Amino acid sequence: MKGKFITFEGCEGSGKSTQIRLLSERLTKEGICHIVTREPGGSDVAEQIRTVILNKNNSAMCDECEALLYAAARIQHLTEIVKPALDKGMLVLCDRYVDSSFAYQGCARGLGMEFVADINACALEQFPPDLTLFLDISPKAAFDRKHGADLNDRMEREGLAFHNKVYEGYLSLAERYPRIVRVQCGGTKYETSEIIYKLLKEKGII
Ligand code: TYD
């Protein structure tokens, strides 16, 4: 039996990691076999690529190089971590996936959706997510909530205009692909967690 691949998307500070943690705790209590992982990273090789991508000193990195490094980290992580877990029938909860590349590199960096789709063809064809939860909160509200951007992170250092483009990118992706569900994050973290849990039940994922 093949497992299910659930991806979490959203702007910086949208609360993905917290939501994944809360969901994972609940699934563990219920005895549902799952793994929690993240992009870029999640495996040794991919984590090494992550440090190169996010290093604030790498300001010379061109946009195409950035997009290719995300794609490289992705395929390594899929091969080493995601595929073996899915083959065992496990539920995979992944913090960011290919929609991050569409929103950040395709839309905000301006590389275009076709370029991103081409360099991620393998991931898109072989590992389409069963469900993508887009934690919907505007970049301004999210940065306010986490008291500003992390200036040691090359991506977070980009200004609000950049992150607004990322957000616009996500909104158009959510309109285009039915697998992407918008989760409103206006309430407390426990309310959002309840919405997510119910969604997974409704969709027959858990
Ligand atoms: P991370 O610290 O994991 O951010 P967050 O906690 O907000 O998820 O850093 C990942 C950064 O990489 C984040 O700024 C989003 C960006 N990113 C891309 O630009 N493209 C991608 O394909 C992925 C996976 C992430």
PDB file of C-alpha atoms and ligand atoms in Angstrom:
ATOM      1  CA  MET A   1       0.000   0.000   0.000  1.00  0.00           C
ATOM      2  CA  LYS A   2       1.319   3.414  -0.921  1.00  0.00           C
ATOM      3  CA  GLY A   3       1.355   6.127   1.741  1.00  0.00           C
ATOM      4  CA  LYS A   4       0.081   9.681   1.409  1.00  0.00           C
ATOM      5  CA  PHE A   5       2.161  12.749   0.741  1.00  0.00           C
ATOM      6  CA  ILE A   6       0.926  15.931   2.455  1.00  0.00           C
ATOM      7  CA  THR A   7       2.750  19.208   1.917  1.00  0.00           C
ATOM      8  CA  PHE A   8       2.491  22.430   3.914  1.00  0.00           C
ATOM      9  CA  GLU A   9       3.027  25.789   2.265  1.00  0.00           C
ATOM     10  CA  GLY A  10       2.896  29.441   3.248  1.00  0.00           C
ATOM     11  CA  CYS A  11       4.887  32.613   3.695  1.00  0.00           C
ATOM     12  CA  GLU A  12       7.606  33.085   6.311  1.00  0.00           C
ATOM     13  CA  GLY A  13       6.083  32.931   9.789  1.00  0.00           C
ATOM     14  CA  SER A  14       2.806  31.439   8.628  1.00  0.00           C
ATOM     15  CA  GLY A  15       3.124  28.803  11.363  1.00  0.00           C
ATOM     16  CA  LYS A  16       3.768  25.724   9.235  1.00  0.00           C
ATOM     17  CA  SER A  17       6.255  24.161  11.612  1.00  0.00           C
ATOM     18  CA  THR A  18       3.967  24.672  14.622  1.00  0.00           C
ATOM     19  CA  GLN A  19       1.008  23.194  12.757  1.00  0.00           C
ATOM     20  CA  ILE A  20       3.014  20.210  11.581  1.00  0.00           C
ATOM     21  CA  ARG A  21       4.195  19.612  15.164  1.00  0.00           C
ATOM     22  CA  LEU A  22       0.669  19.794  16.597  1.00  0.00           C
ATOM     23  CA  LEU A  23      -0.671  17.465  13.917  1.00  0.00           C
ATOM     24  CA  SER A  24       2.197  15.036  14.409  1.00  0.00           C
ATOM     25  CA  GLU A  25       1.582  14.905  18.178  1.00  0.00           C
ATOM     26  CA  ARG A  26      -2.068  14.073  17.564  1.00  0.00           C
ATOM     27  CA  LEU A  27      -1.275  11.436  14.958  1.00  0.00           C
ATOM     28  CA  THR A  28       1.236   9.832  17.314  1.00  0.00           C
ATOM     29  CA  LYS A  29      -1.420   9.655  20.064  1.00  0.00           C
ATOM     30  CA  GLU A  30      -3.758   7.978  17.581  1.00  0.00           C
ATOM     31  CA  GLY A  31      -1.073   5.516  16.484  1.00  0.00           C
ATOM     32  CA  ILE A  32      -0.989   6.782  12.880  1.00  0.00           C
ATOM     33  CA  CYS A  33       2.338   5.956  11.280  1.00  0.00           C
ATOM     34  CA  HIS A  34       3.910   9.081   9.813  1.00  0.00           C
ATOM     35  CA  ILE A  35       7.102  11.040   9.324  1.00  0.00           C
ATOM     36  CA  VAL A  36       7.750  14.771   9.547  1.00  0.00           C
ATOM     37  CA  THR A  37      10.281  16.248   7.181  1.00  0.00           C
ATOM     38  CA  ARG A  38      11.154  19.515   5.503  1.00  0.00           C
ATOM     39  CA  GLU A  39      12.536  21.287   2.465  1.00  0.00           C
ATOM     40  CA  PRO A  40      15.101  22.389   1.652  1.00  0.00           C
ATOM     41  CA  GLY A  41      16.815  19.690   3.665  1.00  0.00           C
ATOM     42  CA  GLY A  42      15.433  16.646   5.429  1.00  0.00           C
ATOM     43  CA  SER A  43      18.413  14.446   4.558  1.00  0.00           C
ATOM     44  CA  ASP A  44      22.135  14.888   5.126  1.00  0.00           C
ATOM     45  CA  VAL A  45      23.014  15.856   1.542  1.00  0.00           C
ATOM     46  CA  ALA A  46      19.945  18.082   1.179  1.00  0.00           C
ATOM     47  CA  GLU A  47      20.696  19.823   4.510  1.00  0.00           C
ATOM     48  CA  GLN A  48      24.163  20.657   3.181  1.00  0.00           C
ATOM     49  CA  ILE A  49      22.580  22.211   0.082  1.00  0.00           C
ATOM     50  CA  ARG A  50      20.219  24.127   2.410  1.00  0.00           C
ATOM     51  CA  THR A  51      23.110  25.810   4.221  1.00  0.00           C
ATOM     52  CA  VAL A  52      24.507  27.030   0.882  1.00  0.00           C
ATOM     53  CA  ILE A  53      21.113  28.368  -0.258  1.00  0.00           C
ATOM     54  CA  LEU A  54      20.247  30.192   2.972  1.00  0.00           C
ATOM     55  CA  ASN A  55      23.739  31.528   3.802  1.00  0.00           C
ATOM     56  CA  LYS A  56      23.360  35.303   3.887  1.00  0.00           C
ATOM     57  CA  ASN A  57      26.934  35.713   2.578  1.00  0.00           C
ATOM     58  CA  ASN A  58      25.981  34.099  -0.730  1.00  0.00           C
ATOM     59  CA  SER A  59      24.560  37.333  -2.110  1.00  0.00           C
ATOM     60  CA  ALA A  60      26.205  36.638  -5.497  1.00  0.00           C
ATOM     61  CA  MET A  61      23.938  33.627  -6.086  1.00  0.00           C
ATOM     62  CA  CYS A  62      21.895  34.164  -9.282  1.00  0.00           C
ATOM     63  CA  ASP A  63      18.207  33.306  -9.343  1.00  0.00           C
ATOM     64  CA  GLU A  64      18.625  30.334 -11.681  1.00  0.00           C
ATOM     65  CA  CYS A  65      21.328  28.834  -9.425  1.00  0.00           C
ATOM     66  CA  GLU A  66      19.014  29.288  -6.428  1.00  0.00           C
ATOM     67  CA  ALA A  67      16.128  27.534  -8.210  1.00  0.00           C
ATOM     68  CA  LEU A  68      18.383  24.670  -9.342  1.00  0.00           C
ATOM     69  CA  LEU A  69      19.758  24.184  -5.811  1.00  0.00           C
ATOM     70  CA  TYR A  70      16.215  23.923  -4.406  1.00  0.00           C
ATOM     71  CA  ALA A  71      15.401  21.385  -7.130  1.00  0.00           C
ATOM     72  CA  ALA A  72      18.614  19.443  -6.381  1.00  0.00           C
ATOM     73  CA  ALA A  73      17.900  19.336  -2.633  1.00  0.00           C
ATOM     74  CA  ARG A  74      14.345  18.253  -3.478  1.00  0.00           C
ATOM     75  CA  ILE A  75      15.159  15.226  -5.599  1.00  0.00           C
ATOM     76  CA  GLN A  76      17.764  14.035  -3.074  1.00  0.00           C
ATOM     77  CA  HIS A  77      15.240  14.350  -0.236  1.00  0.00           C
ATOM     78  CA  LEU A  78      12.545  12.572  -2.263  1.00  0.00           C
ATOM     79  CA  THR A  79      14.890   9.687  -3.057  1.00  0.00           C
ATOM     80  CA  GLU A  80      16.370   9.284   0.418  1.00  0.00           C
ATOM     81  CA  ILE A  81      13.446  10.084   2.701  1.00  0.00           C
ATOM     82  CA  VAL A  82      10.037  10.543   1.047  1.00  0.00           C
ATOM     83  CA  LYS A  83       9.965   7.588  -1.354  1.00  0.00           C
ATOM     84  CA  PRO A  84      11.035   4.944   1.199  1.00  0.00           C
ATOM     85  CA  ALA A  85       8.389   6.232   3.661  1.00  0.00           C
ATOM     86  CA  LEU A  86       5.630   6.248   1.020  1.00  0.00           C
ATOM     87  CA  ASP A  87       6.656   2.756  -0.098  1.00  0.00           C
ATOM     88  CA  LYS A  88       6.151   1.594   3.498  1.00  0.00           C
ATOM     89  CA  GLY A  89       2.615   3.041   3.444  1.00  0.00           C
ATOM     90  CA  MET A  90       3.431   5.908   5.791  1.00  0.00           C
ATOM     91  CA  LEU A  91       1.922   9.365   5.883  1.00  0.00           C
ATOM     92  CA  VAL A  92       4.541  11.967   4.983  1.00  0.00           C
ATOM     93  CA  LEU A  93       4.135  15.512   6.363  1.00  0.00           C
ATOM     94  CA  CYS A  94       6.496  17.817   4.517  1.00  0.00           C
ATOM     95  CA  ASP A  95       7.225  21.442   5.448  1.00  0.00           C
ATOM     96  CA  ARG A  96       7.396  23.076   1.962  1.00  0.00           C
ATOM     97  CA  TYR A  97       7.670  21.394  -1.439  1.00  0.00           C
ATOM     98  CA  VAL A  98       7.530  22.313  -5.107  1.00  0.00           C
ATOM     99  CA  ASP A  99       4.877  25.041  -4.641  1.00  0.00           C
ATOM    100  CA  SER A 100       7.504  27.003  -2.680  1.00  0.00           C
ATOM    101  CA  SER A 101       9.633  26.980  -5.832  1.00  0.00           C
ATOM    102  CA  PHE A 102       6.662  28.156  -7.928  1.00  0.00           C
ATOM    103  CA  ALA A 103       5.829  30.968  -5.475  1.00  0.00           C
ATOM    104  CA  TYR A 104       9.380  32.105  -4.544  1.00  0.00           C
ATOM    105  CA  GLN A 105      11.457  31.392  -7.663  1.00  0.00           C
ATOM    106  CA  GLY A 106       8.777  31.296 -10.376  1.00  0.00           C
ATOM    107  CA  CYS A 107       6.724  34.219  -9.165  1.00  0.00           C
ATOM    108  CA  ALA A 108       8.699  36.448  -6.759  1.00  0.00           C
ATOM    109  CA  ARG A 109      12.098  35.993  -8.471  1.00  0.00           C
ATOM    110  CA  GLY A 110      10.338  36.194 -11.839  1.00  0.00           C
ATOM    111  CA  LEU A 111      11.795  33.012 -13.370  1.00  0.00           C
ATOM    112  CA  GLY A 112       8.356  31.909 -14.558  1.00  0.00           C
ATOM    113  CA  MET A 113       6.286  28.816 -13.900  1.00  0.00           C
ATOM    114  CA  GLU A 114       7.558  26.960 -16.965  1.00  0.00           C
ATOM    115  CA  PHE A 115      11.199  27.171 -15.915  1.00  0.00           C
ATOM    116  CA  VAL A 116      10.334  25.924 -12.415  1.00  0.00           C
ATOM    117  CA  ALA A 117       8.149  23.113 -13.793  1.00  0.00           C
ATOM    118  CA  ASP A 118      10.940  22.039 -16.180  1.00  0.00           C
ATOM    119  CA  ILE A 119      13.664  21.763 -13.530  1.00  0.00           C
ATOM    120  CA  ASN A 120      11.256  19.981 -11.168  1.00  0.00           C
ATOM    121  CA  ALA A 121       9.720  17.668 -13.794  1.00  0.00           C
ATOM    122  CA  CYS A 122      10.920  14.535 -12.034  1.00  0.00           C
ATOM    123  CA  ALA A 123       9.423  15.573  -8.666  1.00  0.00           C
ATOM    124  CA  LEU A 124       6.152  16.737 -10.226  1.00  0.00           C
ATOM    125  CA  GLU A 125       5.643  13.571 -12.274  1.00  0.00           C
ATOM    126  CA  GLN A 126       6.758  10.987  -9.746  1.00  0.00           C
ATOM    127  CA  PHE A 127       5.757  12.569  -6.447  1.00  0.00           C
ATOM    128  CA  PRO A 128       2.676  14.772  -6.781  1.00  0.00           C
ATOM    129  CA  PRO A 129       1.340  15.651  -3.319  1.00  0.00           C
ATOM    130  CA  ASP A 130      -1.987  14.066  -2.342  1.00  0.00           C
ATOM    131  CA  LEU A 131      -2.906  17.284  -0.559  1.00  0.00           C
ATOM    132  CA  THR A 132      -1.257  20.674  -0.056  1.00  0.00           C
ATOM    133  CA  LEU A 133      -2.278  22.881   2.851  1.00  0.00           C
ATOM    134  CA  PHE A 134      -1.602  26.546   2.196  1.00  0.00           C
ATOM    135  CA  LEU A 135      -1.496  28.384   5.543  1.00  0.00           C
ATOM    136  CA  ASP A 136      -3.040  31.630   4.432  1.00  0.00           C
ATOM    137  CA  ILE A 137      -1.728  34.688   6.282  1.00  0.00           C
ATOM    138  CA  SER A 138      -0.355  37.835   4.632  1.00  0.00           C
ATOM    139  CA  PRO A 139       3.407  38.464   4.910  1.00  0.00           C
ATOM    140  CA  LYS A 140       2.814  41.693   6.861  1.00  0.00           C
ATOM    141  CA  ALA A 141       0.644  39.941   9.461  1.00  0.00           C
ATOM    142  CA  ALA A 142       3.068  37.020   9.654  1.00  0.00           C
ATOM    143  CA  PHE A 143       6.166  39.212  10.142  1.00  0.00           C
ATOM    144  CA  ASP A 144       4.329  41.262  12.773  1.00  0.00           C
ATOM    145  CA  ARG A 145       3.450  38.051  14.585  1.00  0.00           C
ATOM    146  CA  LYS A 146       7.072  36.837  14.631  1.00  0.00           C
ATOM    147  CA  HIS A 147       8.432  40.359  15.381  1.00  0.00           C
ATOM    148  CA  GLY A 148      10.257  40.896  12.061  1.00  0.00           C
ATOM    149  CA  ALA A 149      12.397  38.917   9.642  1.00  0.00           C
ATOM    150  CA  ASP A 150      15.430  36.756  10.507  1.00  0.00           C
ATOM    151  CA  LEU A 151      18.258  38.774   8.953  1.00  0.00           C
ATOM    152  CA  ASN A 152      20.633  35.799   9.016  1.00  0.00           C
ATOM    153  CA  ASP A 153      18.456  34.038   6.456  1.00  0.00           C
ATOM    154  CA  ARG A 154      19.134  35.003   2.809  1.00  0.00           C
ATOM    155  CA  MET A 155      15.470  34.581   1.824  1.00  0.00           C
ATOM    156  CA  GLU A 156      13.926  36.287   4.864  1.00  0.00           C
ATOM    157  CA  ARG A 157      16.170  39.315   4.262  1.00  0.00           C
ATOM    158  CA  GLU A 158      14.245  40.093   1.067  1.00  0.00           C
ATOM    159  CA  GLY A 159      11.836  42.964   1.682  1.00  0.00           C
ATOM    160  CA  LEU A 160       8.083  42.945   2.148  1.00  0.00           C
ATOM    161  CA  ALA A 161       7.499  43.640  -1.592  1.00  0.00           C
ATOM    162  CA  PHE A 162       9.245  40.340  -2.409  1.00  0.00           C
ATOM    163  CA  HIS A 163       7.229  38.414   0.171  1.00  0.00           C
ATOM    164  CA  ASN A 164       3.995  39.987  -1.090  1.00  0.00           C
ATOM    165  CA  LYS A 165       4.822  38.572  -4.529  1.00  0.00           C
ATOM    166  CA  VAL A 166       5.358  35.151  -2.919  1.00  0.00           C
ATOM    167  CA  TYR A 167       1.918  35.451  -1.311  1.00  0.00           C
ATOM    168  CA  GLU A 168       0.308  36.461  -4.628  1.00  0.00           C
ATOM    169  CA  GLY A 169       2.016  33.471  -6.202  1.00  0.00           C
ATOM    170  CA  TYR A 170       0.485  31.121  -3.637  1.00  0.00           C
ATOM    171  CA  LEU A 171      -2.970  32.609  -4.137  1.00  0.00           C
ATOM    172  CA  SER A 172      -2.842  32.004  -7.880  1.00  0.00           C
ATOM    173  CA  LEU A 173      -1.507  28.471  -7.382  1.00  0.00           C
ATOM    174  CA  ALA A 174      -4.400  27.755  -5.000  1.00  0.00           C
ATOM    175  CA  GLU A 175      -6.862  28.906  -7.661  1.00  0.00           C
ATOM    176  CA  ARG A 176      -5.242  26.768 -10.307  1.00  0.00           C
ATOM    177  CA  TYR A 177      -4.704  23.459  -8.497  1.00  0.00           C
ATOM    178  CA  PRO A 178      -7.555  21.777  -6.602  1.00  0.00           C
ATOM    179  CA  ARG A 179      -5.055  19.769  -4.512  1.00  0.00           C
ATOM    180  CA  ILE A 180      -4.129  23.050  -2.754  1.00  0.00           C
ATOM    181  CA  VAL A 181      -6.477  23.979   0.094  1.00  0.00           C
ATOM    182  CA  ARG A 182      -6.344  27.419   1.709  1.00  0.00           C
ATOM    183  CA  VAL A 183      -6.331  27.243   5.503  1.00  0.00           C
ATOM    184  CA  GLN A 184      -7.265  30.546   7.173  1.00  0.00           C
ATOM    185  CA  CYS A 185      -4.913  31.208  10.076  1.00  0.00           C
ATOM    186  CA  GLY A 186      -6.783  34.029  11.825  1.00  0.00           C
ATOM    187  CA  GLY A 187      -7.529  32.083  15.019  1.00  0.00           C
ATOM    188  CA  THR A 188      -5.285  30.569  17.661  1.00  0.00           C
ATOM    189  CA  LYS A 189      -2.769  27.879  16.740  1.00  0.00           C
ATOM    190  CA  TYR A 190      -5.108  25.289  18.312  1.00  0.00           C
ATOM    191  CA  GLU A 191      -8.056  26.459  16.200  1.00  0.00           C
ATOM    192  CA  THR A 192      -5.955  26.250  13.041  1.00  0.00           C
ATOM    193  CA  SER A 193      -4.763  22.820  14.109  1.00  0.00           C
ATOM    194  CA  GLU A 194      -8.365  21.661  14.510  1.00  0.00           C
ATOM    195  CA  ILE A 195      -9.222  22.926  10.993  1.00  0.00           C
ATOM    196  CA  ILE A 196      -6.280  20.978   9.573  1.00  0.00           C
ATOM    197  CA  TYR A 197      -7.150  17.788  11.441  1.00  0.00           C
ATOM    198  CA  LYS A 198     -10.775  17.937  10.256  1.00  0.00           C
ATOM    199  CA  LEU A 199      -9.651  18.566   6.676  1.00  0.00           C
ATOM    200  CA  LEU A 200      -7.480  15.460   6.702  1.00  0.00           C
ATOM    201  CA  LYS A 201     -10.425  13.437   8.052  1.00  0.00           C
ATOM    202  CA  GLU A 202     -12.810  14.828   5.426  1.00  0.00           C
ATOM    203  CA  LYS A 203     -10.382  14.006   2.634  1.00  0.00           C
ATOM    204  CA  GLY A 204      -9.997  10.453   3.930  1.00  0.00           C
ATOM    205  CA  ILE A 205      -6.284  10.905   4.539  1.00  0.00           C
ATOM    206  CA  ILE A 206      -6.488   9.850   8.189  1.00  0.00           C
TER     207      ILE A 206
HETATM  208  P1  TYD B   1      12.933  27.957   6.326  1.00  0.00           P
HETATM  209  O1  TYD B   1      13.767  28.447   7.452  1.00  0.00           O
HETATM  210  O2  TYD B   1      12.582  26.519   6.291  1.00  0.00           O
HETATM  211  O3  TYD B   1      11.662  28.887   6.211  1.00  0.00           O
HETATM  212  P2  TYD B   1      10.261  28.659   6.852  1.00  0.00           P
HETATM  213  O4  TYD B   1      10.500  28.348   8.296  1.00  0.00           O
HETATM  214  O5  TYD B   1       9.535  29.938   6.616  1.00  0.00           O
HETATM  215  O6  TYD B   1       9.670  27.505   6.088  1.00  0.00           O
HETATM  216  O7  TYD B   1      13.689  28.362   4.996  1.00  0.00           O
HETATM  217  C1  TYD B   1      13.285  27.969   3.781  1.00  0.00           C
HETATM  218  C2  TYD B   1      13.359  29.157   2.878  1.00  0.00           C
HETATM  219  O8  TYD B   1      13.501  28.718   1.546  1.00  0.00           O
HETATM  220  C3  TYD B   1      12.090  29.996   2.911  1.00  0.00           C
HETATM  221  O9  TYD B   1      12.450  31.362   2.809  1.00  0.00           O
HETATM  222  C4  TYD B   1      11.386  29.609   1.634  1.00  0.00           C
HETATM  223  C5  TYD B   1      12.486  29.265   0.725  1.00  0.00           C
HETATM  224  N1  TYD B   1      12.187  28.292  -0.339  1.00  0.00           N
HETATM  225  C6  TYD B   1      12.226  28.695  -1.663  1.00  0.00           C
HETATM  226  O10 TYD B   1      12.456  29.880  -1.955  1.00  0.00           O
HETATM  227  N2  TYD B   1      11.992  27.770  -2.644  1.00  0.00           N
HETATM  228  C7  TYD B   1      11.759  26.458  -2.362  1.00  0.00           C
HETATM  229  O11 TYD B   1      11.556  25.645  -3.279  1.00  0.00           O
HETATM  230  C8  TYD B   1      11.729  26.049  -0.986  1.00  0.00           C
HETATM  231  C9  TYD B   1      11.487  24.618  -0.626  1.00  0.00           C
HETATM  232  C10 TYD B   1      11.954  26.991   0.003  1.00  0.00           C
END
